[in-house]
Structures are given as C-alpha cells and as structure tokens.
mmCIF file of C-alpha atoms in Angstrom:
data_model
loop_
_atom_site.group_PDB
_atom_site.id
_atom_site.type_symbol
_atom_site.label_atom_id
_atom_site.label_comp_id
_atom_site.label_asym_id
_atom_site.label_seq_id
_atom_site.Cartn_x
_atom_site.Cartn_y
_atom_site.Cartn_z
ATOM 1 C CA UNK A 1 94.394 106.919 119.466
ATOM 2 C CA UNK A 2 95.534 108.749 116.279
ATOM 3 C CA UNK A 3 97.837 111.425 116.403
ATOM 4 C CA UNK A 4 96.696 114.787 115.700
ATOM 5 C CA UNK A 5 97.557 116.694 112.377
ATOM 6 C CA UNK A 6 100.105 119.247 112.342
ATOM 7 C CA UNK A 7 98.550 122.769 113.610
ATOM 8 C CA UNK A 8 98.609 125.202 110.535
ATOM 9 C CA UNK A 9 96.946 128.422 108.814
ATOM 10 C CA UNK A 10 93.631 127.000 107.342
ATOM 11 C CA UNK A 11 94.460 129.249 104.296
ATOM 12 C CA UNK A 12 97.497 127.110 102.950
ATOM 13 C CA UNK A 13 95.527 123.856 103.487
ATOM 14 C CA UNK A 14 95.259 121.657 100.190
ATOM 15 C CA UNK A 15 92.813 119.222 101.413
ATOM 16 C CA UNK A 16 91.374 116.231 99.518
ATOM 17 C CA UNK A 17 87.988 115.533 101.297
ATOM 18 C CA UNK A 18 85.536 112.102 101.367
ATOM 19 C CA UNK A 19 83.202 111.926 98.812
ATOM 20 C CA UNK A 20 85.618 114.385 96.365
ATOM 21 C CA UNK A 21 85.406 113.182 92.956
ATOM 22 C CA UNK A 22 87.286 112.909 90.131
ATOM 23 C CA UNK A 23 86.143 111.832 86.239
ATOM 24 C CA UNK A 24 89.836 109.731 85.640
ATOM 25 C CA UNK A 25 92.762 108.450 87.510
ATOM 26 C CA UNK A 26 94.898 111.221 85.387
ATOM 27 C CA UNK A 27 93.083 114.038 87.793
ATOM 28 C CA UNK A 28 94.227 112.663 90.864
ATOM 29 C CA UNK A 29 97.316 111.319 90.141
ATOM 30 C CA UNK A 30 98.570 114.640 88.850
ATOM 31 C CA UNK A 31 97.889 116.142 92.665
ATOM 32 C CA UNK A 32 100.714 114.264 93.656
ATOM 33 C CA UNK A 33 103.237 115.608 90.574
ATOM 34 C CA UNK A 34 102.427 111.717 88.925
ATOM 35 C CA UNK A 35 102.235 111.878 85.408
ATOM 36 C CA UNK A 36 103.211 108.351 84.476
ATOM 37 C CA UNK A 37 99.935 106.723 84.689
ATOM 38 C CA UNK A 38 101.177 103.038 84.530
ATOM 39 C CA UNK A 39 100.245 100.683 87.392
ATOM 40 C CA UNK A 40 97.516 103.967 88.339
ATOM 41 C CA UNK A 41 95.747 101.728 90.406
ATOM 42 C CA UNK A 42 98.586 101.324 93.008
ATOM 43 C CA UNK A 43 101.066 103.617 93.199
ATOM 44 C CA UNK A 44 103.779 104.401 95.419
ATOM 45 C CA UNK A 45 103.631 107.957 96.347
ATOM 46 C CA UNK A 46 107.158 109.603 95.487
ATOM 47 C CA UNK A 47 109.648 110.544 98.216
ATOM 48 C CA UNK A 48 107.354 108.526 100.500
ATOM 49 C CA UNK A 49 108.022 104.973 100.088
ATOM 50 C CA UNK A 50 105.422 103.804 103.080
ATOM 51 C CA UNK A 51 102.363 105.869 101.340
ATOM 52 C CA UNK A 52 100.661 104.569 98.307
ATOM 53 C CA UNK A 53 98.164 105.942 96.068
ATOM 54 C CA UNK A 54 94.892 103.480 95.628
ATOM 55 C CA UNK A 55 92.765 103.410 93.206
ATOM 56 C CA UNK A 56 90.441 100.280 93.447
ATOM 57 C CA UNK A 57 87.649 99.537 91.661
ATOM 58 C CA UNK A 58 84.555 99.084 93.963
ATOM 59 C CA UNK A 59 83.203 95.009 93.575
ATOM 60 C CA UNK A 60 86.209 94.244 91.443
ATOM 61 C CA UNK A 61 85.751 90.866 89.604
ATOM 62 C CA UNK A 62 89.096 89.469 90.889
ATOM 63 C CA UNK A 63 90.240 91.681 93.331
ATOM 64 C CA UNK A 64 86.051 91.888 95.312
ATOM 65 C CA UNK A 65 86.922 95.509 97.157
ATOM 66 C CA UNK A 66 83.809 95.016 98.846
ATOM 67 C CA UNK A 67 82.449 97.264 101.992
ATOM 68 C CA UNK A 68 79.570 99.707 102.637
ATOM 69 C CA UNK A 69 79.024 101.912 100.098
ATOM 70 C CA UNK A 70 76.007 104.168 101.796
ATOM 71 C CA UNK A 71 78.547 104.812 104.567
ATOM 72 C CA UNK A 72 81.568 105.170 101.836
ATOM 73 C CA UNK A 73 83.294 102.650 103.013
ATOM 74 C CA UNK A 74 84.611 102.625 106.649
ATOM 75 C CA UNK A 75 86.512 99.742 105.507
ATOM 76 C CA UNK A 76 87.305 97.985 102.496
ATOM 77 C CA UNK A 77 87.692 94.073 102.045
ATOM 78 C CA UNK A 78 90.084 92.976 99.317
ATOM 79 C CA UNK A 79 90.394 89.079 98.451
ATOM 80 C CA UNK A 80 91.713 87.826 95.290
ATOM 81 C CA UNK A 81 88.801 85.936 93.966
ATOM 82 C CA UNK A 82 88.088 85.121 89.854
ATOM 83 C CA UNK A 83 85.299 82.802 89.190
ATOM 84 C CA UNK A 84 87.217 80.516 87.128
ATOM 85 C CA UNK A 85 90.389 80.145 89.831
ATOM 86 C CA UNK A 86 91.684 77.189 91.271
ATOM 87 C CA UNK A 87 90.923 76.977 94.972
ATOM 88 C CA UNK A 88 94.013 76.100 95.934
ATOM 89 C CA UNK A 89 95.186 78.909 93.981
ATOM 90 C CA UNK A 90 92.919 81.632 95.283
ATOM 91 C CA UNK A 91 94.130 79.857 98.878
ATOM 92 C CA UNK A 92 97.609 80.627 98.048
ATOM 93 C CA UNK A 93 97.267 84.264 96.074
ATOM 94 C CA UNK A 94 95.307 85.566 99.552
ATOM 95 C CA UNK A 95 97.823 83.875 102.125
ATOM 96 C CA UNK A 96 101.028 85.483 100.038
ATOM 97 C CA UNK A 97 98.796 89.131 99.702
ATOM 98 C CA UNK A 98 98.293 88.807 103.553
ATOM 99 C CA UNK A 99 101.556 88.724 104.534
ATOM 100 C CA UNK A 100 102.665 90.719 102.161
ATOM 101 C CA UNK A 101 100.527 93.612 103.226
ATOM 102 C CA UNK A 102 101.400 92.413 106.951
ATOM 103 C CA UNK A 103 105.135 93.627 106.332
ATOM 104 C CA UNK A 104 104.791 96.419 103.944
ATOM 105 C CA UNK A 105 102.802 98.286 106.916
ATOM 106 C CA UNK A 106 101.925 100.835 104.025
ATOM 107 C CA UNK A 107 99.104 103.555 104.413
ATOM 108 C CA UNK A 108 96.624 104.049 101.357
ATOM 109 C CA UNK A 109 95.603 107.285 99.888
ATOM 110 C CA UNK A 110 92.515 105.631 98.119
ATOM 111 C CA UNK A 111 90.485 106.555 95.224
ATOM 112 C CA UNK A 112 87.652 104.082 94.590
ATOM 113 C CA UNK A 113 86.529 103.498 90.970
ATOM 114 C CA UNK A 114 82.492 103.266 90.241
ATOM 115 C CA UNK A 115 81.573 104.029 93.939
ATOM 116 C CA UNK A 116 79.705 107.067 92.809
ATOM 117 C CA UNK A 117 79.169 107.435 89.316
ATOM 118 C CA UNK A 118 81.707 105.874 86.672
ATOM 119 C CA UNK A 119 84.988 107.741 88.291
ATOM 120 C CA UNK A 120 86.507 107.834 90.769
ATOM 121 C CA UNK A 121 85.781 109.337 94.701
ATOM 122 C CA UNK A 122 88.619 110.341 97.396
ATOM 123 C CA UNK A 123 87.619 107.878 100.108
ATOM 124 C CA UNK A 124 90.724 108.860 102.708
ATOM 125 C CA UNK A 125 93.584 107.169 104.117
ATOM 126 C CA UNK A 126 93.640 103.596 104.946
ATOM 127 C CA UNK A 127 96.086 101.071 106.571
ATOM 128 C CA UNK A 128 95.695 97.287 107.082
ATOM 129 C CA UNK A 129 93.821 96.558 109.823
ATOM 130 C CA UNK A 130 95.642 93.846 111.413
ATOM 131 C CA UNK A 131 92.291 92.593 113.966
ATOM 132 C CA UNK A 132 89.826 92.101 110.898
ATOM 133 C CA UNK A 133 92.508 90.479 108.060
ATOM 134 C CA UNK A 134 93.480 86.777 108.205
ATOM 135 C CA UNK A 135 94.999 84.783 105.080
ATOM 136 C CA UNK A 136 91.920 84.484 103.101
ATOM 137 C CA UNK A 137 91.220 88.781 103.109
ATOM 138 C CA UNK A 138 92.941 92.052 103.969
ATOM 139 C CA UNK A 139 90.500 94.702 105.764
ATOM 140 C CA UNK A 140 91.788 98.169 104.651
ATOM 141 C CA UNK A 141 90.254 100.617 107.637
ATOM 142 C CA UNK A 142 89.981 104.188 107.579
ATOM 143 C CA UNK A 143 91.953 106.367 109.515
ATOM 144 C CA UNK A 144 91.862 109.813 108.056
ATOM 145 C CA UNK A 145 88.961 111.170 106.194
ATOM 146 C CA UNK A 146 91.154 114.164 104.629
ATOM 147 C CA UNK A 147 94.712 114.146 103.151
ATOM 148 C CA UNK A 148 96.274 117.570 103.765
ATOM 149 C CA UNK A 149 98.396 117.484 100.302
ATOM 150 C CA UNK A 150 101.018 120.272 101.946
ATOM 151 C CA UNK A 151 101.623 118.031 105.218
ATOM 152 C CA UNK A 152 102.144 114.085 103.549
ATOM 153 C CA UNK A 153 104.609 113.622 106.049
ATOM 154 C CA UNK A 154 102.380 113.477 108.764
ATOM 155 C CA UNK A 155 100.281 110.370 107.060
ATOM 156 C CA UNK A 156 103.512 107.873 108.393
ATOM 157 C CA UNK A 157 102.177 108.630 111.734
ATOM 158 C CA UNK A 158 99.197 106.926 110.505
ATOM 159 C CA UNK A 159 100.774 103.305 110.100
ATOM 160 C CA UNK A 160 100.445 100.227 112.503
#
C-alpha cells in the first residue's frame, strides 16, 4: 500500500497531472530549476539523488519504451534492442541495465516523447517494478499519477 501524500492547503499545490503536456524537454525541465539540458532524457533531479527526471521516447528504436498508450501507460517496458545488434550483445546491455536499475532503486518523474502529439506528456511517477522485470526488460510501473512540485520529498516514500 502506498503511503499517503503529505496533507496541505490545496491553494499552494503545484501539481503536474497525467496527460499534461509540454511542446519541448526545455518546458519541463525548467519546473525543476534545470536549465542545462544535456542528458534531458534522464536526469537526476537536484538535491534528490534517488528521483530522476524521464523523458523517454514512446517505441524508441533502441531503447522499445513500449506499453499501452490508450491507457497512458500503466507501465512502461524498456529493453535495449537496435535491429542491427549482436545478440549476445543486446543479452548483455539488458542483464547489466537490470541490475543496474535493481540497485539504483530510483523513482521516475517521466515525460514521454511522441505519446500524444510530437512533445512530450507528464505520465507520473514510476519505479522498477521488481515482479514484472527479469534480465532481458525493466517494467517501469506507475505509482503516482501527480507530482506535487512543492512536496518532492515525499516521492522517496515511493521507492521499493
């Protein structure tokens, strides 16, 4: 069961809501004071090394990020994947990403590229879901469907 958020005056929520959209990476990223826009797709959020900021691209041609899109994705599937890889190396890539995910026991604030449109959408907050991944894929699972942007602290109680 899922802890509750913090009790608070609705009138000082910031809340980023499923299905929110946003035309670039830029207008997200800046929620979170990030103006550096290197590595936008995954970014650690600052002064909360356990909370990352996602921003996938839906079907990837490497990366797959596959899931249902009618029901904006409940979960999301990641597997390393090109067309052109080695077996053995797309073996390996997905074993190492699987345990690396395994001990990083991050959460994901995640913003998934041409889901709706060419931008991006606010999807929620996502952590591994340890049942559904194995060595060959890493099921990302919702567990919030708003991030409160005054209350980040509370999202740690959303780990494993």
């Amino acid at each position: 069961m899922r802890p509750a958020p913090p009790a608070q005056d609705p009138a000082s929520r910031q809340l980023l809501k499923i299905g929110q959209k946003f035309s670039a990476y830029q207008d997200y990223l800046r929620l979170f004071g990030i103006t550096d826009t290197a590595n936008y797709w995954g970014r650690q959020l600052p002064h909360h090394p356990d909370i990352v900021l996602w921003g996938p691209e839906y079907q990837h041609p490497h990366w797959h990020n596959d899931g249902d899109s009618a029901a904006m994705m409940p979960t999301i599937t990641e597997h390393w994947e090109p067309a052109d890889a080695d077996s053995m190396m797309v073996v390996m890539r997905n074993r190492d990403k699987y345990h690396h995910e395994v001990r990083l026991n991050e959460v994901r604030i995640t913003f998934m590229k041409n889901l709706v449109g060419t931008g991006y959408v606010f999807l929620g907050v996502y952590r591994l879901s340890l049942q559904q991944s194995d060595s060959t894929r890493c099921v990302w699972e919702r567990v919030a469907d708003e991030c409160d942007l005054n209350h980040l602290d509370y999202l740690e109680e959303l780990r494993n």
